[in-house]
Short mmCIF file of N, CA and C in Angstrom, two decimals:
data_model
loop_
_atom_site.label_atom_id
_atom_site.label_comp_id
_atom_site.label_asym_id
_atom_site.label_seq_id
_atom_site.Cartn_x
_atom_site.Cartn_y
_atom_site.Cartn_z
N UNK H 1 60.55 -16.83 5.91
CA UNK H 1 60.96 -18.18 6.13
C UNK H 1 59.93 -18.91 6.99
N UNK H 2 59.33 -18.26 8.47
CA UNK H 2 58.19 -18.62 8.63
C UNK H 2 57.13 -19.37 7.78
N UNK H 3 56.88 -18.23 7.46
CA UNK H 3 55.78 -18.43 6.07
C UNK H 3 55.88 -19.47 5.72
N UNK H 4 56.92 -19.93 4.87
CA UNK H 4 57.20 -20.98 3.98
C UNK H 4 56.52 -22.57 4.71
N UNK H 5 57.35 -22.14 6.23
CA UNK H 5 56.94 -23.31 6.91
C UNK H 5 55.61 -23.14 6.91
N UNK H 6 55.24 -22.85 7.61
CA UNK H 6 53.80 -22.75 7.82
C UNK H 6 53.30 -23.45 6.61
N UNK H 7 53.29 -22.68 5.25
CA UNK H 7 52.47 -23.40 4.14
C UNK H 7 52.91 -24.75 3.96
N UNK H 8 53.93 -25.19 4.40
CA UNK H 8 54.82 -26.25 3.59
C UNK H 8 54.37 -27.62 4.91
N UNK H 9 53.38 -27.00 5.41
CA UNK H 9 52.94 -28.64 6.18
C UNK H 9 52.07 -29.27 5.69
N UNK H 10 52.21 -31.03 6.28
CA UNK H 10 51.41 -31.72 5.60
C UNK H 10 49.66 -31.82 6.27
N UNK H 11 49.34 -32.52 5.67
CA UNK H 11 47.72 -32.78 6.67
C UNK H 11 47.28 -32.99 7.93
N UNK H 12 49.03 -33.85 8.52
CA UNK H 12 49.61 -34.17 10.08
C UNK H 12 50.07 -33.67 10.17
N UNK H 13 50.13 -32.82 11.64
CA UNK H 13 51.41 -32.34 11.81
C UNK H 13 52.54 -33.22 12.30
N UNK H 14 53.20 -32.84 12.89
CA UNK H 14 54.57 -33.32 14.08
C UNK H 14 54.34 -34.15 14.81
N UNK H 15 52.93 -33.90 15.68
CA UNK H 15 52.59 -34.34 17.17
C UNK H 15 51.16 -35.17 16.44
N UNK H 16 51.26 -35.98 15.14
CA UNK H 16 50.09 -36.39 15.14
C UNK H 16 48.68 -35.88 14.92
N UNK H 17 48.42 -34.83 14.72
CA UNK H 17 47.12 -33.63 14.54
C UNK H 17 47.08 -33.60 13.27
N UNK H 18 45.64 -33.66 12.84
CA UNK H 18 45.18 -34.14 11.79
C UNK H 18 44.39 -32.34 11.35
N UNK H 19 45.36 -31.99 10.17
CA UNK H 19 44.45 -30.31 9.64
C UNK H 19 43.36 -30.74 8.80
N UNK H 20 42.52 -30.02 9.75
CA UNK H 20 40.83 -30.64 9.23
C UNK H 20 40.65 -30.03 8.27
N UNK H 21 40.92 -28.65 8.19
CA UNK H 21 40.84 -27.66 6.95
C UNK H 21 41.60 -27.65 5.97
N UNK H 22 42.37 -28.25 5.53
CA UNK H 22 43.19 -28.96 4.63
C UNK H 22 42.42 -30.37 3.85
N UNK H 23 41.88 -30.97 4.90
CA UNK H 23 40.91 -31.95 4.32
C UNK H 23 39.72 -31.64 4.23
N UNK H 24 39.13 -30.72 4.54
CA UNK H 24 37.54 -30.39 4.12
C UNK H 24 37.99 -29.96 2.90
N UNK H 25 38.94 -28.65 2.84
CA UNK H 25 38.79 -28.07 1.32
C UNK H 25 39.29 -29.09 0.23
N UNK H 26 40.01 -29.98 0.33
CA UNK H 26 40.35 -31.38 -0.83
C UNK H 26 39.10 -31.89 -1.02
N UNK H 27 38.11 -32.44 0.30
CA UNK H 27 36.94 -32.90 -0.42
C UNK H 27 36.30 -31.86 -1.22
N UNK H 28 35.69 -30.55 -0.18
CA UNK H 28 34.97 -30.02 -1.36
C UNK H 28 35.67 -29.77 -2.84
N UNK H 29 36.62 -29.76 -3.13
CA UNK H 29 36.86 -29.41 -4.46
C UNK H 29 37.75 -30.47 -5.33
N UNK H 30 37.40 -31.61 -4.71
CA UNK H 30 37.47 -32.87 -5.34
C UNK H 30 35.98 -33.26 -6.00
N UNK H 31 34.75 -33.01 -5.85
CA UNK H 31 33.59 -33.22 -5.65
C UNK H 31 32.76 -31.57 -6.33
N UNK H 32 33.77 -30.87 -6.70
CA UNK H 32 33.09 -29.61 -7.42
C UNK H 32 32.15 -29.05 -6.35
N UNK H 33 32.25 -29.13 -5.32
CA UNK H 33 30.84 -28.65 -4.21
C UNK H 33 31.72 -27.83 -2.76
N UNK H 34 30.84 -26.96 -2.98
CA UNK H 34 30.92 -26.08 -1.72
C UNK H 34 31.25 -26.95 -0.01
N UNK H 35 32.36 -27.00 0.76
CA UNK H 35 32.23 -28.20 1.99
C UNK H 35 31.00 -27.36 2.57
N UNK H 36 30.44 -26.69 2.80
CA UNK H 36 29.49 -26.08 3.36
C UNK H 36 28.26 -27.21 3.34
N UNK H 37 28.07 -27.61 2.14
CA UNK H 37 27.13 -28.41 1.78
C UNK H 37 26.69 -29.60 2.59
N UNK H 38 27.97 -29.97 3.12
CA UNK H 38 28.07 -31.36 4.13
C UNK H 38 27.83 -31.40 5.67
N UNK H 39 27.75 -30.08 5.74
CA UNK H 39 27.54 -29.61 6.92
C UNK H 39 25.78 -30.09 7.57
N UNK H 40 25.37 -30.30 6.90
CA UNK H 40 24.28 -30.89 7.48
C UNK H 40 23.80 -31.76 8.84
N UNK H 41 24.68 -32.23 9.10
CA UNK H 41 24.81 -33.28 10.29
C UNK H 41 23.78 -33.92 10.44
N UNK H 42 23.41 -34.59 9.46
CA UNK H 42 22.89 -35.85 8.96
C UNK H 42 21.24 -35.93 9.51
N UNK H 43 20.92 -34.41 9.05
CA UNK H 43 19.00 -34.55 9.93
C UNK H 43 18.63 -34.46 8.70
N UNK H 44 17.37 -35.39 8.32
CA UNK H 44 16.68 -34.66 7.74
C UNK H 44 15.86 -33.48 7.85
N UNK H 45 15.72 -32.57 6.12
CA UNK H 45 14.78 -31.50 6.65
C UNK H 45 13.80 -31.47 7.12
N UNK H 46 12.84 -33.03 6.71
CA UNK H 46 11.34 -32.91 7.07
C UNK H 46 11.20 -32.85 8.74
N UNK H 47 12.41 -33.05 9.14
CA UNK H 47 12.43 -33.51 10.59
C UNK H 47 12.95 -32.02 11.54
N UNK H 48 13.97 -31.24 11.00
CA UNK H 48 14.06 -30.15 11.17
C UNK H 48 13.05 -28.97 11.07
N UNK H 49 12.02 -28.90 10.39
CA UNK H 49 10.94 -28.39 9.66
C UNK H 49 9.94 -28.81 11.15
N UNK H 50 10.13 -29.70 11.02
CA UNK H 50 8.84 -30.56 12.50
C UNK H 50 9.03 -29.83 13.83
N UNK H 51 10.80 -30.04 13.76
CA UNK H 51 11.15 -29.43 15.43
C UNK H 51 10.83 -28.16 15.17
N UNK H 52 11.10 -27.38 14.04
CA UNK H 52 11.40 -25.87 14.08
C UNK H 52 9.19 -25.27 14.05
N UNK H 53 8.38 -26.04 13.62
CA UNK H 53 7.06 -26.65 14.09
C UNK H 53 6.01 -26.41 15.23
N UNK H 54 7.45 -27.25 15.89
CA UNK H 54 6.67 -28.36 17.26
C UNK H 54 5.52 -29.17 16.89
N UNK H 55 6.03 -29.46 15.36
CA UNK H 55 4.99 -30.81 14.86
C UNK H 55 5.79 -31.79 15.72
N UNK H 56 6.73 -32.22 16.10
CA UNK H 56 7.40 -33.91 16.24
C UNK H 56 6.47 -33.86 17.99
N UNK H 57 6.66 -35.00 18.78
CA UNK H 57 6.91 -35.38 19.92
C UNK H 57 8.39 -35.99 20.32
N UNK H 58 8.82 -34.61 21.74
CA UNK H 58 10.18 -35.21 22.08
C UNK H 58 10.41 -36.51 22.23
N UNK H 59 10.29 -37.39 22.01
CA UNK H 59 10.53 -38.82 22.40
C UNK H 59 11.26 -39.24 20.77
N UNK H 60 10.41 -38.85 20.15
CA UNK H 60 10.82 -38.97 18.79
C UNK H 60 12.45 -38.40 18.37
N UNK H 61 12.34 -37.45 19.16
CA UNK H 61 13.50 -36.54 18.49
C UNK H 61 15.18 -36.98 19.39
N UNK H 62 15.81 -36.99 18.29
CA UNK H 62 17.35 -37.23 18.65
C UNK H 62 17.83 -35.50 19.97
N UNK H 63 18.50 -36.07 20.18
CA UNK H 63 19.38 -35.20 21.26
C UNK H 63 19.74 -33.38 20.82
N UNK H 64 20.27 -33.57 19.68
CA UNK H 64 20.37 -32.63 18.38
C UNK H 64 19.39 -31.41 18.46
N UNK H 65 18.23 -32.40 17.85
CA UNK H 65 16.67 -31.70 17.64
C UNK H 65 16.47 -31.37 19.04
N UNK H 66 16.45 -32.25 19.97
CA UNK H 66 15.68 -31.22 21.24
C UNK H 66 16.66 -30.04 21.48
N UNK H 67 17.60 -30.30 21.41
CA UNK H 67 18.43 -28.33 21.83
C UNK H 67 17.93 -27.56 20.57
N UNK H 68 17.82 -27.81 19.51
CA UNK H 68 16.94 -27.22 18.17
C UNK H 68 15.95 -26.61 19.26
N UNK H 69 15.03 -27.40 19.24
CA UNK H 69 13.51 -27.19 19.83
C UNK H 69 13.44 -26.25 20.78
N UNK H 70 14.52 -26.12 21.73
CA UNK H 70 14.69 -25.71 23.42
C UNK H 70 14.90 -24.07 22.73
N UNK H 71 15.86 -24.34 21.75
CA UNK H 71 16.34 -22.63 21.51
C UNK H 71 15.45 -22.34 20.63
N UNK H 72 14.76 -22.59 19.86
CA UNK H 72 13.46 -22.13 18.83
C UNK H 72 12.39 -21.34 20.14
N UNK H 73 12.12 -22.22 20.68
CA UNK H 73 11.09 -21.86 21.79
C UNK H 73 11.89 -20.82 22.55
N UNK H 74 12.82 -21.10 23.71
CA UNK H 74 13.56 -20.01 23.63
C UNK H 74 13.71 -18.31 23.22
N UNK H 75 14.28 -18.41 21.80
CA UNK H 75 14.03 -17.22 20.94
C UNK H 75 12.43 -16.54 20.73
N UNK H 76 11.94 -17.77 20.70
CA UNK H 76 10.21 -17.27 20.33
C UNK H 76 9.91 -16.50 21.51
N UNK H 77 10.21 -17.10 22.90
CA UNK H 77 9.72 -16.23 24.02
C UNK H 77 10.67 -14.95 24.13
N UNK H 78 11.69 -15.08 24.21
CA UNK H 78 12.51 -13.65 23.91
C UNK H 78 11.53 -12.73 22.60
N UNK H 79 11.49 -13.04 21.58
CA UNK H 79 10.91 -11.92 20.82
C UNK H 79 9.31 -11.47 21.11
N UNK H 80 8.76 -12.26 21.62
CA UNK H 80 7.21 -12.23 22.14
C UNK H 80 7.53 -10.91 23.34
N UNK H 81 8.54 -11.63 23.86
CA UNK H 81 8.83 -10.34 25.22
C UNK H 81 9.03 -8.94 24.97
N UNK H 82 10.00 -9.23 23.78
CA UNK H 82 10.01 -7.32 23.44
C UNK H 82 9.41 -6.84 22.84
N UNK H 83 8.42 -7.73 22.08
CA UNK H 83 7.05 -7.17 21.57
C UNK H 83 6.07 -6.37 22.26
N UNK H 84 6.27 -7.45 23.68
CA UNK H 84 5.55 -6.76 24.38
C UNK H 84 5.78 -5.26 25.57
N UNK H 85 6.84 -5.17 25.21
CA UNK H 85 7.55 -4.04 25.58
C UNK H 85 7.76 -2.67 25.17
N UNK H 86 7.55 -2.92 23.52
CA UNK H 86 7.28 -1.92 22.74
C UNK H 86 6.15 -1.05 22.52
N UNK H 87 6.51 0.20 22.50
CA UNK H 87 5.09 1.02 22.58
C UNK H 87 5.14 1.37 20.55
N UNK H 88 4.00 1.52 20.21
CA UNK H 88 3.75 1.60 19.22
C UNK H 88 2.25 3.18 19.18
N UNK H 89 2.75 3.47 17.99
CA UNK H 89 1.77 5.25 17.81
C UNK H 89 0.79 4.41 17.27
N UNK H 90 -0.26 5.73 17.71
CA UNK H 90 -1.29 5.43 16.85
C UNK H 90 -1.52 5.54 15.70
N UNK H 91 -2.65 5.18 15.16
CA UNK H 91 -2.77 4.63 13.56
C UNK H 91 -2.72 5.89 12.61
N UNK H 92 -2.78 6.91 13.25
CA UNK H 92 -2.78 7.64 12.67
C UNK H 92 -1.67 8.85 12.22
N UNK H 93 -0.76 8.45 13.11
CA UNK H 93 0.85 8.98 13.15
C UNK H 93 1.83 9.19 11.97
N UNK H 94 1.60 7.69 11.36
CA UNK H 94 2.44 7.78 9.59
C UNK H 94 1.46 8.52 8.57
N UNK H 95 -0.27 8.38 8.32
CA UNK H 95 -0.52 9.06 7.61
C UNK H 95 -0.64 10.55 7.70
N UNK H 96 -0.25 11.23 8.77
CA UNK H 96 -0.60 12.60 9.43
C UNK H 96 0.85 12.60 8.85
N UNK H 97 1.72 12.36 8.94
CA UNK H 97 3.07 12.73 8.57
C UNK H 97 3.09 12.63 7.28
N UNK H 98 2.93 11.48 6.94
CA UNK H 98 3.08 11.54 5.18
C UNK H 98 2.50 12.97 4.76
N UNK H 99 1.52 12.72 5.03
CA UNK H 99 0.76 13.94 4.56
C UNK H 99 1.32 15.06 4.68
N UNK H 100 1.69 15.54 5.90
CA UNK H 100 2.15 17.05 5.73
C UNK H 100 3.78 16.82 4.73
N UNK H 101 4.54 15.90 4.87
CA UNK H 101 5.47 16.45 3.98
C UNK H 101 5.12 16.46 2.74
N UNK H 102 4.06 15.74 2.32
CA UNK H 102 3.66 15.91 0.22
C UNK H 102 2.55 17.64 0.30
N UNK H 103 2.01 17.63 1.88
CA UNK H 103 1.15 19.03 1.52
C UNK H 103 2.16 20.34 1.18
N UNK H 104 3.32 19.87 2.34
CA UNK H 104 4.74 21.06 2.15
C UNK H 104 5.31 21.00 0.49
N UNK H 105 5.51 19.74 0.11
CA UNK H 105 6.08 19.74 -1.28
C UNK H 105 5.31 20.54 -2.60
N UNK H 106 3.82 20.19 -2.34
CA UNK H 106 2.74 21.05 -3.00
C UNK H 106 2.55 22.24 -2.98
N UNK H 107 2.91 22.70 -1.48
CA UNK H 107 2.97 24.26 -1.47
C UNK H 107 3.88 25.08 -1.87
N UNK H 108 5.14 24.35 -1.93
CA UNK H 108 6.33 24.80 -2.80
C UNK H 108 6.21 24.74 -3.93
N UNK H 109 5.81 23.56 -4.61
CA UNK H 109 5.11 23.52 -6.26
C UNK H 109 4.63 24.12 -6.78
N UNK H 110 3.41 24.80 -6.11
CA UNK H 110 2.22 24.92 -7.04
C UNK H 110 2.96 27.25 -6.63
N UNK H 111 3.71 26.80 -5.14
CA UNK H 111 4.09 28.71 -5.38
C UNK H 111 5.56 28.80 -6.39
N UNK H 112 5.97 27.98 -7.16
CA UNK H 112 7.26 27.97 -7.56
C UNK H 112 6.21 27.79 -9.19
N UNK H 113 5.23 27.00 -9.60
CA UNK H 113 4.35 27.40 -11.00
C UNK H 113 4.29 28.76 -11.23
N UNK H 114 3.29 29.46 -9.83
CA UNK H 114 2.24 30.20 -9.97
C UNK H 114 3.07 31.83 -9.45
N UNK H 115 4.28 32.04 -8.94
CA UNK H 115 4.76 32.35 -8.04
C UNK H 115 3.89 33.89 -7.47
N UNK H 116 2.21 33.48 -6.93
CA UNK H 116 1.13 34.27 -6.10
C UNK H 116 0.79 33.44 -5.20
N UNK H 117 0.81 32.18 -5.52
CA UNK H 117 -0.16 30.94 -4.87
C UNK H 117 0.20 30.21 -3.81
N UNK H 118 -0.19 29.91 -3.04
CA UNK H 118 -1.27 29.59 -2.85
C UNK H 118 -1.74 30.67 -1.85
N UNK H 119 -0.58 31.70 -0.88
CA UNK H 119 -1.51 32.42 -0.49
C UNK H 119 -0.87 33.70 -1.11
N UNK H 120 -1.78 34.41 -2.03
CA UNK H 120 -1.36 35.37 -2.78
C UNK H 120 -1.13 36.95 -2.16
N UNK H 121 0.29 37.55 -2.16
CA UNK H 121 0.77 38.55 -1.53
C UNK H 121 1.63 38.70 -0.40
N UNK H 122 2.34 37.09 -0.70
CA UNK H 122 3.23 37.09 0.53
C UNK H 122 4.44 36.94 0.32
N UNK H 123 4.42 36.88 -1.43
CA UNK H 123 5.50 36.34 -1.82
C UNK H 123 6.29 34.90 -1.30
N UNK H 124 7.23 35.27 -1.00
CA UNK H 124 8.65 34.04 -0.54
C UNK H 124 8.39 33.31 0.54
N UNK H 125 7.23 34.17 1.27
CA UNK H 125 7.06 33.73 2.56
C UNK H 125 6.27 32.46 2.40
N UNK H 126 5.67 31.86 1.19
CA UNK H 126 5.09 30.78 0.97
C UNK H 126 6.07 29.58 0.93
N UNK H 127 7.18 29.84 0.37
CA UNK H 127 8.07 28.88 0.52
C UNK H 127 8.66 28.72 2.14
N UNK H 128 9.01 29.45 2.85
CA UNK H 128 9.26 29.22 4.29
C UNK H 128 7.64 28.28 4.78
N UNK H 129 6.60 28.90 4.94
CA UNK H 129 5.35 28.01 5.14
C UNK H 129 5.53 26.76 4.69
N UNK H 130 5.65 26.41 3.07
CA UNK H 130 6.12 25.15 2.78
C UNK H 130 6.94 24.31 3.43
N UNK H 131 8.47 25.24 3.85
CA UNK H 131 9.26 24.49 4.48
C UNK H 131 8.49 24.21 5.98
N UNK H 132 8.25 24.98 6.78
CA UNK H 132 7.97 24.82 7.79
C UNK H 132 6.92 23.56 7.58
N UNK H 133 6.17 23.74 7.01
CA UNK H 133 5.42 22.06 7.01
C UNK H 133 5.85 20.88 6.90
N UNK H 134 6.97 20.99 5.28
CA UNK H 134 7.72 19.45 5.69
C UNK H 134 8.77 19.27 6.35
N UNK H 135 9.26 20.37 7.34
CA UNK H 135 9.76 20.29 8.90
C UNK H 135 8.82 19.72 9.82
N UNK H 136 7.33 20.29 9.98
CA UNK H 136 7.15 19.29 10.57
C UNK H 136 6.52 18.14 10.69
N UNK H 137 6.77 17.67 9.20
CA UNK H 137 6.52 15.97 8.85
C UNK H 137 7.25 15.45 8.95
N UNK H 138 8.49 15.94 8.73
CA UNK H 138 9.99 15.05 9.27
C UNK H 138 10.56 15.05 10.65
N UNK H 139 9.89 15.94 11.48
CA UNK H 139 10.31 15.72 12.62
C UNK H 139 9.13 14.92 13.51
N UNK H 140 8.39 14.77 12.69
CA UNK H 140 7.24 13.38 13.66
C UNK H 140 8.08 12.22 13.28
N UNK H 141 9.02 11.91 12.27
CA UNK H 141 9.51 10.73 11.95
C UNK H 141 10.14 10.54 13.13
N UNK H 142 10.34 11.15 13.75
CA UNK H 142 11.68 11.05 14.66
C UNK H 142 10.87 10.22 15.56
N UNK H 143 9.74 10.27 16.06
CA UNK H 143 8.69 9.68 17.20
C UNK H 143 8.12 8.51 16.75
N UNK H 144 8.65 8.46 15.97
CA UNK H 144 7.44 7.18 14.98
C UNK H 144 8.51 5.71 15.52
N UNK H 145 7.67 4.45 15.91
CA UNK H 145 8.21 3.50 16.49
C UNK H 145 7.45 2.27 15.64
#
C-alpha cells in the first residue's frame, strides 16, 4: 500500500516540491534523447578544451571554468607527484624475464619432442630445469613496477 503511494504521486508534492526526476525523464523521452545529453551546462567545448589546455586567460573564463582549471591543474600536480615517487626497474628487468619464461617453455618443448634433449641423460630432470626456469621468470614479475 506504501508502494502504491509512493508511485501514485504527482510532479508536486504536498508541500509544493517540484520531482525533478519525474521531469527530466518526460523531457528526455519526449525528445527521443538520453537527459544526460543536457547536462552540459551551457559551455562550450571549444572553451572547455582551452581551460582543460590552459589555452584561455582567466579573465576570460566564467566562474565554472576557473574551478575546471583549478582542479585540472590540481590533479596534474597530484599525478606528477606520484610519478615522482615511484621507483621503476631497470630496462632490462621485463626482457630478462620474458626471456627466461619462453627459454623454460623451450626446454620443456624441445625435451617433450626429443625426450634426450637438451641435456641428454637426465631424463625428467630436464623438465624440473625447465620448470625451475619459468619459476624464475614468474617470480621477477612479482618485482616488476
Amino acid at each position: 500500500m506504501a508502494d502504491e503511494e509512493l508511485h501514485n504521486t504527482s510532479a508536486t508534492g504536498s508541500q509544493g516540491q517540484q520531482d525533478w526526476q519525474t521531469d527530466t525523464k518526460d523531457e528526455g523521452s519526449a525528445e527521443g534523447t538520453d537527459a544526460t545529453d543536457k547536462d552540459d551546462l551551457a559551455l562550450p567545448m571549444d572553451k572547455i578544451e582551452a581551460v582543460l589546455n590552459a589555452k584561455g586567460s582567466t579573465a576570460s573564463m566564467t566562474p565554472q571554468m576557473r574551478r575546471v582549471a583549478q582542479r585540472q591543474q590540481e590533479n596534474t600536480r597530484r599525478v606528477e607527484e606520484s610519478i615522482k615517487g615511484t621507483k621503476a626497474n631497470p630496462s632490462w628487468f621485463v626482457p630478462l624475464f620474458c626471456t627466461l619464461m619462453l627459454l623454460g617453455l623451450v626446454w620443456a618443448v624441445v625435451y617433450y619432442l626429443t625426450s634426450d634433449y637438451p641435456i641428454p641423460n637426465i631424463g625428467a630432470w630436464n623438465l624440473a630445469i625447465a620448470f625451475a626456469i619459468i619459476m624464475a621468470g614468474f617470480l621477477m614479475t612479482m618485482w616488476w613496477r
